[in-house]
mmCIF file of C-alpha atoms in Angstrom:
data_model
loop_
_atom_site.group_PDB
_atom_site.id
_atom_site.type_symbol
_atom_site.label_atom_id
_atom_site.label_comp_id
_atom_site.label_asym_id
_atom_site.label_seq_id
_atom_site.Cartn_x
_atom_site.Cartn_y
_atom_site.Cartn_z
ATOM 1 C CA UNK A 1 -5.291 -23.378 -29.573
ATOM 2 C CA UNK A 2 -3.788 -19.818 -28.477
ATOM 3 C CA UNK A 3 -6.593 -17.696 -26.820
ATOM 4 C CA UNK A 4 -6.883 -14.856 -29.580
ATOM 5 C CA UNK A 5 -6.759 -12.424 -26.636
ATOM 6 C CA UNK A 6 -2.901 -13.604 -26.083
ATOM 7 C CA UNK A 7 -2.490 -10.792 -29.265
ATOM 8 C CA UNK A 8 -3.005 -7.695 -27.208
ATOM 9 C CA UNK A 9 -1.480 -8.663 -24.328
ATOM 10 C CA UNK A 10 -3.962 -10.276 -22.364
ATOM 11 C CA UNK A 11 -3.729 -14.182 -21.642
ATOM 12 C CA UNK A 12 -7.183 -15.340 -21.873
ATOM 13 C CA UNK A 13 -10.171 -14.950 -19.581
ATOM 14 C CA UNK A 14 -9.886 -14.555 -15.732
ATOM 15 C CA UNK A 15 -12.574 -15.755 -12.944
ATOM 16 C CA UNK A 16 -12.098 -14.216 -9.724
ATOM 17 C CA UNK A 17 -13.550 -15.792 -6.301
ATOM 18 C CA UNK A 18 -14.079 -12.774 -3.976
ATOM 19 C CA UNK A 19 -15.388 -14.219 -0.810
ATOM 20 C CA UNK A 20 -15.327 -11.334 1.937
ATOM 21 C CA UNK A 21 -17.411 -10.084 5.051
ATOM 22 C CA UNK A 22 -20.297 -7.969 3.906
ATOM 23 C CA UNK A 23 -22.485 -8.172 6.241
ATOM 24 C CA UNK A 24 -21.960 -8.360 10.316
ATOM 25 C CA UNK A 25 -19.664 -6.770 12.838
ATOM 26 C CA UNK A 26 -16.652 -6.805 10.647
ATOM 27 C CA UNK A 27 -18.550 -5.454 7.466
ATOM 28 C CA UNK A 28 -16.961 -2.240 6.922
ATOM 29 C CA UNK A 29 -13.870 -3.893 6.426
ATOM 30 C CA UNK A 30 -14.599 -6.569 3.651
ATOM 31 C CA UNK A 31 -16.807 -3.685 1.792
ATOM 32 C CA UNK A 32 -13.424 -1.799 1.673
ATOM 33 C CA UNK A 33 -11.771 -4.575 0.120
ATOM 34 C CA UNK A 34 -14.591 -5.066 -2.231
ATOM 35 C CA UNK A 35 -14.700 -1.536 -3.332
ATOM 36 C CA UNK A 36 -10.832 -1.210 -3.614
ATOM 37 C CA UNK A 37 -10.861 -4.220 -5.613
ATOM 38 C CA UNK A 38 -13.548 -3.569 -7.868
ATOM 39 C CA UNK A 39 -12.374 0.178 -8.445
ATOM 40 C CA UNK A 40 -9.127 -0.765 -9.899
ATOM 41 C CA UNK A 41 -10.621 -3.798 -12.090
ATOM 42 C CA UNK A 42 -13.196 -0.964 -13.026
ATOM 43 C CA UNK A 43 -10.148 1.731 -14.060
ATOM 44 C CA UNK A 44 -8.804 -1.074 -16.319
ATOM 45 C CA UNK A 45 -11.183 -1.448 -18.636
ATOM 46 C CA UNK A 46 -10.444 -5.045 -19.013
ATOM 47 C CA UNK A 47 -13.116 -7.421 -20.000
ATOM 48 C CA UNK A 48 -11.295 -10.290 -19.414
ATOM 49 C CA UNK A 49 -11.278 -10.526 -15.904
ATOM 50 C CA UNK A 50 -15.075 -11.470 -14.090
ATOM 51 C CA UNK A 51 -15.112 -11.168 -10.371
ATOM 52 C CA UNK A 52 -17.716 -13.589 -8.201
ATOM 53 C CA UNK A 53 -18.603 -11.866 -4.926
ATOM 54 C CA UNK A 54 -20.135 -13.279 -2.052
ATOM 55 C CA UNK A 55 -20.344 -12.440 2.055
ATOM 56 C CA UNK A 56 -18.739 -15.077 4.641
ATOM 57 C CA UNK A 57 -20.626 -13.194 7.192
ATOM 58 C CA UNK A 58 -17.080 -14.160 9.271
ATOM 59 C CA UNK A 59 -17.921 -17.488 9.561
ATOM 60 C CA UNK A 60 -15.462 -20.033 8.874
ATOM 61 C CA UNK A 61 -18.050 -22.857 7.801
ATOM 62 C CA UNK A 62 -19.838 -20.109 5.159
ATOM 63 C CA UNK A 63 -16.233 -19.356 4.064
ATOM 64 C CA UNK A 64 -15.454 -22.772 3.218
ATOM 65 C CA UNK A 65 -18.439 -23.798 1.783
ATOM 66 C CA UNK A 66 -18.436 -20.745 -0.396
ATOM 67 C CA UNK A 67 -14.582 -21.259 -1.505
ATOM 68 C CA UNK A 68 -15.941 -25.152 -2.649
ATOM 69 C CA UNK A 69 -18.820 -23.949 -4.548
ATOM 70 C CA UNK A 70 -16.660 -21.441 -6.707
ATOM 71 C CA UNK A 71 -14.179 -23.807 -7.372
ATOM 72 C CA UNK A 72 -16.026 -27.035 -7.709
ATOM 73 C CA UNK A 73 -19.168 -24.901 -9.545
ATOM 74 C CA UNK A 74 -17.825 -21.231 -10.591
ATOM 75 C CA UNK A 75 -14.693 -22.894 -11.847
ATOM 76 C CA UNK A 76 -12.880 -19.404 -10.426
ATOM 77 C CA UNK A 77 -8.803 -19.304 -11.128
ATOM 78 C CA UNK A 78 -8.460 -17.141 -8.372
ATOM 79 C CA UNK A 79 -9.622 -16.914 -5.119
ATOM 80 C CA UNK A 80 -9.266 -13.621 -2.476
ATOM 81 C CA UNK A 81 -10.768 -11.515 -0.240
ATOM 82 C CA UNK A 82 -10.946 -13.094 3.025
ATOM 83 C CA UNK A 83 -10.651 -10.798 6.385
ATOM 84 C CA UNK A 84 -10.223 -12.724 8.752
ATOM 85 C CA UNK A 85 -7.448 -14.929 9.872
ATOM 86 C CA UNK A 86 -9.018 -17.775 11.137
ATOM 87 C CA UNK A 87 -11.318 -17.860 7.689
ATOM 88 C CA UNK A 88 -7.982 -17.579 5.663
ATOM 89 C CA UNK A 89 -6.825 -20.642 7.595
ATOM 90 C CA UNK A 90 -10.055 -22.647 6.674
ATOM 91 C CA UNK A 91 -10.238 -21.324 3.048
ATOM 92 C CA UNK A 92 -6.664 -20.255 2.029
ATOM 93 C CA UNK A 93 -4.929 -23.727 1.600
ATOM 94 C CA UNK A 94 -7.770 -25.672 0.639
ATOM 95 C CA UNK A 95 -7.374 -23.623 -2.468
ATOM 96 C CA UNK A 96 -4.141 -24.020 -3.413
ATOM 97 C CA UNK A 97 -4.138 -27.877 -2.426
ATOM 98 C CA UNK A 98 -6.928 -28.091 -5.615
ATOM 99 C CA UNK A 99 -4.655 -25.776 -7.868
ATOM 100 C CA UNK A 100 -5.736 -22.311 -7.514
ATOM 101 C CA UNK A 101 -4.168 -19.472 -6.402
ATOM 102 C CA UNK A 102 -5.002 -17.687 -3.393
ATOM 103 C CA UNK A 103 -4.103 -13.948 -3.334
ATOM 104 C CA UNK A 104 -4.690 -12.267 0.256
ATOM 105 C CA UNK A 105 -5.788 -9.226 0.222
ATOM 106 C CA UNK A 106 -5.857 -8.730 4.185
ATOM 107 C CA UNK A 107 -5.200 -12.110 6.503
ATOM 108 C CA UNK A 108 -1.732 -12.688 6.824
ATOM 109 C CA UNK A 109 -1.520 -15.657 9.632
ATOM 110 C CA UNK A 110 2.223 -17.118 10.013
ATOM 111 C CA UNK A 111 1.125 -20.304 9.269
ATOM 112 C CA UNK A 112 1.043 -19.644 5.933
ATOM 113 C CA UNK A 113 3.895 -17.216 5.917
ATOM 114 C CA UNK A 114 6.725 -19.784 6.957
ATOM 115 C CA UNK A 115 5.889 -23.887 6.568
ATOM 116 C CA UNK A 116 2.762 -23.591 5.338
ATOM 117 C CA UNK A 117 3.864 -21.363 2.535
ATOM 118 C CA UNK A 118 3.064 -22.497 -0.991
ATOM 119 C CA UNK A 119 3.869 -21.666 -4.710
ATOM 120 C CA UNK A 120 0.311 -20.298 -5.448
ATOM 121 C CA UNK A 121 -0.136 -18.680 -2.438
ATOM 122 C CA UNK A 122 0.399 -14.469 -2.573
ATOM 123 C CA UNK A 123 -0.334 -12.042 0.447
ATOM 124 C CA UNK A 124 -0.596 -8.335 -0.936
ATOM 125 C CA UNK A 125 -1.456 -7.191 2.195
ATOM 126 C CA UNK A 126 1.116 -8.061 4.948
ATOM 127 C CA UNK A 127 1.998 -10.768 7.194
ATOM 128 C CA UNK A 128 0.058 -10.691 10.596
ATOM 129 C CA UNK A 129 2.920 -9.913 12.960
ATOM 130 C CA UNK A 130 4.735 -6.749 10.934
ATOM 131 C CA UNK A 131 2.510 -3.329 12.146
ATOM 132 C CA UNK A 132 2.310 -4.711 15.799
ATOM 133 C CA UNK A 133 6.559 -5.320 15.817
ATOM 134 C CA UNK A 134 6.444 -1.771 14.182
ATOM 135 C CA UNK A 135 4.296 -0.415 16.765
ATOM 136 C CA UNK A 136 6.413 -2.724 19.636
ATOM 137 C CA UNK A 137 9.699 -0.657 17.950
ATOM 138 C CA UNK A 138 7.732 2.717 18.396
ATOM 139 C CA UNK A 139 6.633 2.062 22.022
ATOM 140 C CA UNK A 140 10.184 1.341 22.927
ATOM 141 C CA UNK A 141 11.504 4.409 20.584
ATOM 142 C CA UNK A 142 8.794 6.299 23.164
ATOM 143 C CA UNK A 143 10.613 5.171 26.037
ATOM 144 C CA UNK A 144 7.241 3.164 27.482
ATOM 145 C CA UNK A 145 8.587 0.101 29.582
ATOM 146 C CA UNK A 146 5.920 -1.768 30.458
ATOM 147 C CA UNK A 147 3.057 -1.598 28.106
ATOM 148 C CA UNK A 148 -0.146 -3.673 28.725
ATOM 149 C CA UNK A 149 -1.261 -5.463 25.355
ATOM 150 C CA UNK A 150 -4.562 -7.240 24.483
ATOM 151 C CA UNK A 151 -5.890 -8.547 21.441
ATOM 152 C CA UNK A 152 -9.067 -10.565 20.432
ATOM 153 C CA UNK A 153 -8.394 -15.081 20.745
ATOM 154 C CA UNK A 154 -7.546 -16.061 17.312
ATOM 155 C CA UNK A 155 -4.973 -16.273 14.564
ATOM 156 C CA UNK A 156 -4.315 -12.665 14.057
ATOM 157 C CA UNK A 157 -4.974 -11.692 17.494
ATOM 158 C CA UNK A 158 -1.856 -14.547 18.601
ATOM 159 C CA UNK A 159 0.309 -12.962 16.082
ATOM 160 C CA UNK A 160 -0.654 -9.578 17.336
ATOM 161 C CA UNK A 161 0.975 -9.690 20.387
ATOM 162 C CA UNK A 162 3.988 -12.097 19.673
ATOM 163 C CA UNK A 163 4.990 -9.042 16.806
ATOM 164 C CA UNK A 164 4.545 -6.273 19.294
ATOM 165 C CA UNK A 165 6.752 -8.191 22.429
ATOM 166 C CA UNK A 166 9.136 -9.540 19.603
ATOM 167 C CA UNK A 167 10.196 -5.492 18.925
ATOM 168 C CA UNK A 168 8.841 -3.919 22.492
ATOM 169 C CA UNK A 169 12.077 -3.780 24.710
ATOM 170 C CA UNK A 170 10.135 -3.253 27.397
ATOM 171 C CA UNK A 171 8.241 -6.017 29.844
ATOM 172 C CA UNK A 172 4.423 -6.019 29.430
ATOM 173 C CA UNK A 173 3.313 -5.105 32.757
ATOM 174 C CA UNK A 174 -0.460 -7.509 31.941
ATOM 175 C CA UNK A 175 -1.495 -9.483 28.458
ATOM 176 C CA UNK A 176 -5.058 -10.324 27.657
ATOM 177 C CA UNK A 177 -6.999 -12.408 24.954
ATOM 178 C CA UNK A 178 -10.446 -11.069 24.524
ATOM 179 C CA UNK A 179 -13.576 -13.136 22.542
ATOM 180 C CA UNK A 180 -13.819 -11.999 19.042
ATOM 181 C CA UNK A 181 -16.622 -10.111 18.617
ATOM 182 C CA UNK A 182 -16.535 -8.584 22.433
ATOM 183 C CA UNK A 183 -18.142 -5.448 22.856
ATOM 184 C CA UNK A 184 -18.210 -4.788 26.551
ATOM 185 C CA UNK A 185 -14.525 -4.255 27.978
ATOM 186 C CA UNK A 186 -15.274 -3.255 31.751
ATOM 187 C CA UNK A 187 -13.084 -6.091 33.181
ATOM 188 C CA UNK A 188 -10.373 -5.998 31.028
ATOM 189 C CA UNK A 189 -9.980 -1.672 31.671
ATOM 190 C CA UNK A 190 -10.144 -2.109 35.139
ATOM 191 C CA UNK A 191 -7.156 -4.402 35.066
ATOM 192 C CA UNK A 192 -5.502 -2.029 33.119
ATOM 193 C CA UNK A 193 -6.098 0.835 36.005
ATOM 194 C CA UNK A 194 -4.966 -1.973 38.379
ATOM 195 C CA UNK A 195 -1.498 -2.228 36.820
ATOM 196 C CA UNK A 196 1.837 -0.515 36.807
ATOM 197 C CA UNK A 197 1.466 0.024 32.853
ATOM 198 C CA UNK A 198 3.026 2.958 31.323
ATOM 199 C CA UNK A 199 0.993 2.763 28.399
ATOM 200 C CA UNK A 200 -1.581 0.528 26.471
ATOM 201 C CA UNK A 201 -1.369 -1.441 23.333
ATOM 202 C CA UNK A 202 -4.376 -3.024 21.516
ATOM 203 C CA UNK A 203 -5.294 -5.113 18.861
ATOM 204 C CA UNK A 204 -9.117 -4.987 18.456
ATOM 205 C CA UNK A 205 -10.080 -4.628 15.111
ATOM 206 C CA UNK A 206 -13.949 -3.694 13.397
ATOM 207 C CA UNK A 207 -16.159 -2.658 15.748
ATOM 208 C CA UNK A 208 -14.105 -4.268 18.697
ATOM 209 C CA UNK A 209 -11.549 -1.622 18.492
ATOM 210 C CA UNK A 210 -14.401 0.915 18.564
ATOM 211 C CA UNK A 211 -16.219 -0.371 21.470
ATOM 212 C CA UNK A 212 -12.667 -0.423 23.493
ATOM 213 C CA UNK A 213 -11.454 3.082 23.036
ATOM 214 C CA UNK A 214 -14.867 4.543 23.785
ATOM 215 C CA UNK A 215 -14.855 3.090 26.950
ATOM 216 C CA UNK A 216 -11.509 3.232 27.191
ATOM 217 C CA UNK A 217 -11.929 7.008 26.902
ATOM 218 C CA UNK A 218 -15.118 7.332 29.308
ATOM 219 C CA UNK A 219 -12.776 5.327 31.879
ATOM 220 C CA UNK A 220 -10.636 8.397 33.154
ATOM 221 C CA UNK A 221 -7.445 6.407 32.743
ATOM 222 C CA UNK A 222 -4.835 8.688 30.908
ATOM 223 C CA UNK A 223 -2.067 6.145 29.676
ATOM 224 C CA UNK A 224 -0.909 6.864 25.925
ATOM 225 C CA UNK A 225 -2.671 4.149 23.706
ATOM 226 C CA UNK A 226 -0.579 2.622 20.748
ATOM 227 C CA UNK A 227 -1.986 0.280 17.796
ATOM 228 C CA UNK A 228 -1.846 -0.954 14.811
ATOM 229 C CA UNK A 229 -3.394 0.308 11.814
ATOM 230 C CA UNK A 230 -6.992 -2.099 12.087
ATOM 231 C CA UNK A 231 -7.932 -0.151 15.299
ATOM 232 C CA UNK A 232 -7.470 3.306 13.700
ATOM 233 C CA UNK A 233 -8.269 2.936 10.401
ATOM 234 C CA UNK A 234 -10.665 5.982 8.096
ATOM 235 C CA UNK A 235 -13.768 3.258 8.736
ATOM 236 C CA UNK A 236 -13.603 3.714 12.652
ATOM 237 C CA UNK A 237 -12.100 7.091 13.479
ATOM 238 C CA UNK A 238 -15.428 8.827 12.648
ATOM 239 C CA UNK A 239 -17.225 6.332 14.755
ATOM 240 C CA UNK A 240 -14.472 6.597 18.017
ATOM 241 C CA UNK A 241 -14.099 10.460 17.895
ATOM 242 C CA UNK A 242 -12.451 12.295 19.640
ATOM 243 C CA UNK A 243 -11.371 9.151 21.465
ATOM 244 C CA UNK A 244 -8.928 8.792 19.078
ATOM 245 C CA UNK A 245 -7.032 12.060 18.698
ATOM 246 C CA UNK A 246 -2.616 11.925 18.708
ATOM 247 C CA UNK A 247 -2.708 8.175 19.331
ATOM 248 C CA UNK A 248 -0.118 6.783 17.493
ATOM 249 C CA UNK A 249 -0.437 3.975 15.174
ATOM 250 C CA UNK A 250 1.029 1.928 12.509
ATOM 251 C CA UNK A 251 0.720 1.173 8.942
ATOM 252 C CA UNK A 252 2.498 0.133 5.812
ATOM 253 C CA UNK A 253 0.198 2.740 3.883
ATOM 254 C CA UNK A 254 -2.122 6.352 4.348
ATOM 255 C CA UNK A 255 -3.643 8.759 1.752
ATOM 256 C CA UNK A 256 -0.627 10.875 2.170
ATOM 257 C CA UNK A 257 1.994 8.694 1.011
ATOM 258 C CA UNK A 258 3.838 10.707 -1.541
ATOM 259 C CA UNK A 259 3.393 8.849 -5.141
ATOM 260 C CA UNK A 260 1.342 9.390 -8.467
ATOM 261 C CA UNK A 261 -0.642 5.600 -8.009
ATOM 262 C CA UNK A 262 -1.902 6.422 -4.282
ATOM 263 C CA UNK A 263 -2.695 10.126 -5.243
ATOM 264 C CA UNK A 264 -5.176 9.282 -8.040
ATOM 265 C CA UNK A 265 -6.482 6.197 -5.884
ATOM 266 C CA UNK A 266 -7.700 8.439 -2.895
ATOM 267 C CA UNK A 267 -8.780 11.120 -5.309
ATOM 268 C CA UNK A 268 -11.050 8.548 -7.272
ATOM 269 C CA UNK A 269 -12.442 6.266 -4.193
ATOM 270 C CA UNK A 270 -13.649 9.637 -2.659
ATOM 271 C CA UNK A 271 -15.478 10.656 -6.176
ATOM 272 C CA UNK A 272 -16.786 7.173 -6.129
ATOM 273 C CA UNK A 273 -18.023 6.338 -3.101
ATOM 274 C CA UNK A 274 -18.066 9.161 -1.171
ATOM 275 C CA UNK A 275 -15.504 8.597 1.754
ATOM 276 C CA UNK A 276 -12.125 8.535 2.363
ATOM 277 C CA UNK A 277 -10.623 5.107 1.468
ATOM 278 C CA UNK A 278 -9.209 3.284 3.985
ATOM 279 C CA UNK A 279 -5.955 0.895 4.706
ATOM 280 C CA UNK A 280 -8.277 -2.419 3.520
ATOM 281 C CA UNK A 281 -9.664 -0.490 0.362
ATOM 282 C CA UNK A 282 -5.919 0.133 -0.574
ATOM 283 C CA UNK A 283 -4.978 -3.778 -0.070
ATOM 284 C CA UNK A 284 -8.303 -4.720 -2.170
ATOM 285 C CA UNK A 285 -7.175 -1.870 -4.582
ATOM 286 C CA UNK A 286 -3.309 -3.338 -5.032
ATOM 287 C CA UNK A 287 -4.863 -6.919 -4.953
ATOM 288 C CA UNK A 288 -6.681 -6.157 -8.262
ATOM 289 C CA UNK A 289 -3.558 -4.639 -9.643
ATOM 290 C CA UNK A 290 -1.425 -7.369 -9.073
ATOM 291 C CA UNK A 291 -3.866 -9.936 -11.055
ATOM 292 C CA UNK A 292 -4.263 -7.464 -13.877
ATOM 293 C CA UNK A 293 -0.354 -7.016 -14.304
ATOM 294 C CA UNK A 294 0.001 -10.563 -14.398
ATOM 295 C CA UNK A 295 -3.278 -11.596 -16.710
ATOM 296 C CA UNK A 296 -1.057 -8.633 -18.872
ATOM 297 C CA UNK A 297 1.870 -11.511 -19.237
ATOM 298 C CA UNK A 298 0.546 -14.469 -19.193
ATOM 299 C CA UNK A 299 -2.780 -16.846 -19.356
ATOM 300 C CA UNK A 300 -3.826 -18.121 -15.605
ATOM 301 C CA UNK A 301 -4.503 -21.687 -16.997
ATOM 302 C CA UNK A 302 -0.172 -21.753 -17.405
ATOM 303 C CA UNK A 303 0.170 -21.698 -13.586
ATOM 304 C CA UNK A 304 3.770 -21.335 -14.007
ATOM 305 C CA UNK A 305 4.344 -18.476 -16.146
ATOM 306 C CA UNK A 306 1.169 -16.605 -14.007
ATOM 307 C CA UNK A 307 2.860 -17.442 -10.874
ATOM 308 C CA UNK A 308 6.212 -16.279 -12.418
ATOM 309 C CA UNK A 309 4.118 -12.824 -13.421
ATOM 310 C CA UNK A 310 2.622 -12.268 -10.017
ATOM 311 C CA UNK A 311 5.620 -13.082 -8.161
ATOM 312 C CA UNK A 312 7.129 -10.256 -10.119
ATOM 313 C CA UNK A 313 4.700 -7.535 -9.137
ATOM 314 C CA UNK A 314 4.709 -5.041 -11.989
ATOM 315 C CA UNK A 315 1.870 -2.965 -10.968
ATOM 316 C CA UNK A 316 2.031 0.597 -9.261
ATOM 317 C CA UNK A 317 1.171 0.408 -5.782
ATOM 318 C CA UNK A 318 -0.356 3.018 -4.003
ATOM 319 C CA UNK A 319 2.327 2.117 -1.254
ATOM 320 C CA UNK A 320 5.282 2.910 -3.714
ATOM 321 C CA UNK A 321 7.989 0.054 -3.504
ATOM 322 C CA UNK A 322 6.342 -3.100 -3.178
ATOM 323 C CA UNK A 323 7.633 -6.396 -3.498
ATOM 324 C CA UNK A 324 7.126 -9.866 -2.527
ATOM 325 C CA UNK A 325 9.938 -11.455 -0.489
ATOM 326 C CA UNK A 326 10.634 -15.254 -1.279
ATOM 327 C CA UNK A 327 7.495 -16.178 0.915
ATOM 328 C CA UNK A 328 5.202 -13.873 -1.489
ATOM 329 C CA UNK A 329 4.380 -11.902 1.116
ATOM 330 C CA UNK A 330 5.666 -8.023 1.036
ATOM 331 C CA UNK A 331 8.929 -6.661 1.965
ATOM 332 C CA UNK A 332 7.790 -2.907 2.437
ATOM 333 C CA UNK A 333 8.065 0.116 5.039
ATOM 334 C CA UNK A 334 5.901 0.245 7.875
ATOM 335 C CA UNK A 335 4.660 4.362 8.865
ATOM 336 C CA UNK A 336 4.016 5.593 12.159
ATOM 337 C CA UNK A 337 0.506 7.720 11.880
ATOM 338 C CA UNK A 338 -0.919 10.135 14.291
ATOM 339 C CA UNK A 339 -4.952 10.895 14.668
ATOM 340 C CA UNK A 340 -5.761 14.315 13.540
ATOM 341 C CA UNK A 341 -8.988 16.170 12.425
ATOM 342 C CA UNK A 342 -8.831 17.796 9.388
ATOM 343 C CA UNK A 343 -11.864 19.965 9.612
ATOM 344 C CA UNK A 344 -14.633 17.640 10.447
ATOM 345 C CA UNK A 345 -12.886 14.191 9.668
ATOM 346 C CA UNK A 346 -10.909 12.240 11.726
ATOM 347 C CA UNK A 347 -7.696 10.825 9.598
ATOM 348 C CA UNK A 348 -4.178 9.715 9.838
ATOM 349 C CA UNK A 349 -1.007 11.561 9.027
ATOM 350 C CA UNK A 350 2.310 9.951 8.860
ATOM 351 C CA UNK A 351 4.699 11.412 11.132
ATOM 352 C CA UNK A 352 8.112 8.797 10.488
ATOM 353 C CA UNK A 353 9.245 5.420 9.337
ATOM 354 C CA UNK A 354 8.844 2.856 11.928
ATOM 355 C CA UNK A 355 10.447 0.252 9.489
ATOM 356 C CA UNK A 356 12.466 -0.174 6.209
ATOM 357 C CA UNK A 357 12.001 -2.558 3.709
ATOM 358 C CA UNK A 358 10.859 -4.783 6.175
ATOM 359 C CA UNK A 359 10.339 -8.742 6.064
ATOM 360 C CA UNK A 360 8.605 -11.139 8.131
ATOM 361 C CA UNK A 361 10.497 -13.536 10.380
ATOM 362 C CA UNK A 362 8.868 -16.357 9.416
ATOM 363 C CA UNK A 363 10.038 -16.312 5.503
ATOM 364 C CA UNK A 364 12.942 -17.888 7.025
ATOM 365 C CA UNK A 365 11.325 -21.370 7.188
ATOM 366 C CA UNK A 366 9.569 -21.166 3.748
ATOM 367 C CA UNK A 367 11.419 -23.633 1.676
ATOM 368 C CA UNK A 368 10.612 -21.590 -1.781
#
């Protein structure tokens, strides 16, 4: 029988899985996402979408057994959320091998970008690799030649560097994997004052990124730092400081981007919660947006016509143009940002393009 909903547009209930770090090193990050997410399904004013919520506490065992309770128990639709990489990998295709979709609203590995792709599938985010080959285009752009690059051992710290070196024309002068989670970087800064590096680019996101430019900073050693977005985003500037001011770093979105969606959205986070949303609260925040614009066309239990309706991406992001490449993962511009202070804050500005409409290499061996 049709769901009487289907009348006004709206194809039957929709259970949401949001499994996310809460609580932890890399807490400020999944409470973005949580907040973005849960603004947007808040400014919608639909009742037919109910959102579970729980904390991985970035474990991958918590994750997993979470992701099997609120499909085997919740009976969820759809499941999102996850931070970290090496989580998504654990929890991302184990939910679309039992029929669900998984929409990412932040861990992009290349795994599931290129073979691993699948029909039910969706990043909203990015794929893991695109703001470090922005940043690698920038540093070269710069004229740096020999940049020394480090990022945390896992997934996203893998894909880190191979994006950076894959658009850096330069050699790295020194490349470094760091534990996840590391808070003291003595060793790895004194390499870096032991090289012939012309510059520095990191990948150390959460509190990792904080502890490194501190120290970084306290070190004496003046060589221009570039990163991506994670290490520089509204969440850790205030912590870092001064630390952080005219580094350069990349993003495919900042409360300054010019359109009527990501105006309202930083105007409303800040009433609501007080801060300055940051890049993950405008993933969580687009996330939502995507699943309302397709629950508007069609019911999740007809997996093909929802798949057809995400796939199509109706929804105003707060980036502007969005949409998904054959992979479902975004073909979008990537910013260059500098660190300012606008009175007491520490923010980013966008100061150019670093790329256009860009894609991920891997979509090239997804077979859909």
């Amino acid at each position: 029988m049709a769901s009487p909903t289907l009348a006004d547009g709206h194809g039957g209930k929709v259970k949401v899985g949001l499994i996310t770090t809460l609580t932890g090193g890399g807490a400020g990050l999944g409470v973005d996402i949580r907040d973005g997410f849960m603004l947007a399904i808040g400014q919608s004013g639909n009742e037919n979408i109910e959102v579970v919520i729980e904390d991985d506490q970035r474990k991958p065992d918590v994750a997993v057994q979470l992701a099997d309770k609120m499909i085997q128990s919740e009976k969820v639709d759809i499941m999102t959320g996850i931070v970290w990489s090496n989580l998504a990998m654990a929890v991302a295709p184990a939910t679309t091998a039992q029929g669900k979709f998984y929409i990412s609203a932040n861990a992009g590995p290349a795994q599931l970008a290129g073979k691993g792709c699948h029909e039910n599938y969706f990043n909203v985010a990015w794929q893991n690799d695109n703001l470090h080959e922005a940043a690698g285009a920038y540093a070269t752009q710069a004229g740096y030649k020999n940049s020394f690059i480090l990022a945390p051992n896992y997934p996203a710290g893998k894909d880190a560097l191979t994006g950076y070196k894959r658009m850096f024309e330069g050699t790295p002068s020194g490349e470094l994997y760091t534990k996840l989670g590391q808070t003291d970087y003595a060793a790895e800064i004194a390499q870096i004052r032991a090289s012939d590096a012309d510059s520095v680019y990191f990948f150390l996101p959460g509190g990792m990124g904080i502890s490194f430019l501190k120290q970084y900073a306290d070190s004496g050693i003046d060589l221009p730092v570039v990163g991506p977005a994670f290490s520089f985003d509204q969440g850790i500037l205030q912590a870092v400081g001064e630390a952080a001011l005219g580094v350069k770093n990349t993003s495919q979105w900042n409360k300054d981007l010019d359109n009527a969606a990501n105006k309202a959205f930083v105007e409303t986070f800040q009433a609501e919660f007080g801060r300055l949303p940051s890049l993950y609260a405008s993933q969580g925040f687009d996330t939502a947006n995507l699943i309302l614009s397709a629950m508007a066309k069609a019911d999740v239990k007809d997996a093909d016509a929802f798949r057809a309706a995400l796939k199509e991406a109706d929804f105003e992001s707060v980036r502007g143009d969005f949409k998904f490449g054959n992979n479902h993962h975004p073909i979008q511009n990537i910013y260059v940002r500098e660190v300012i202070k606008e009175g007491d804050v520490y923010t980013n500005k966008i100061i150019s393009t670093g790329l256009t409409a860009h894609q991920d290499v891997y979509a090239a061996e997804c077979k859909m």
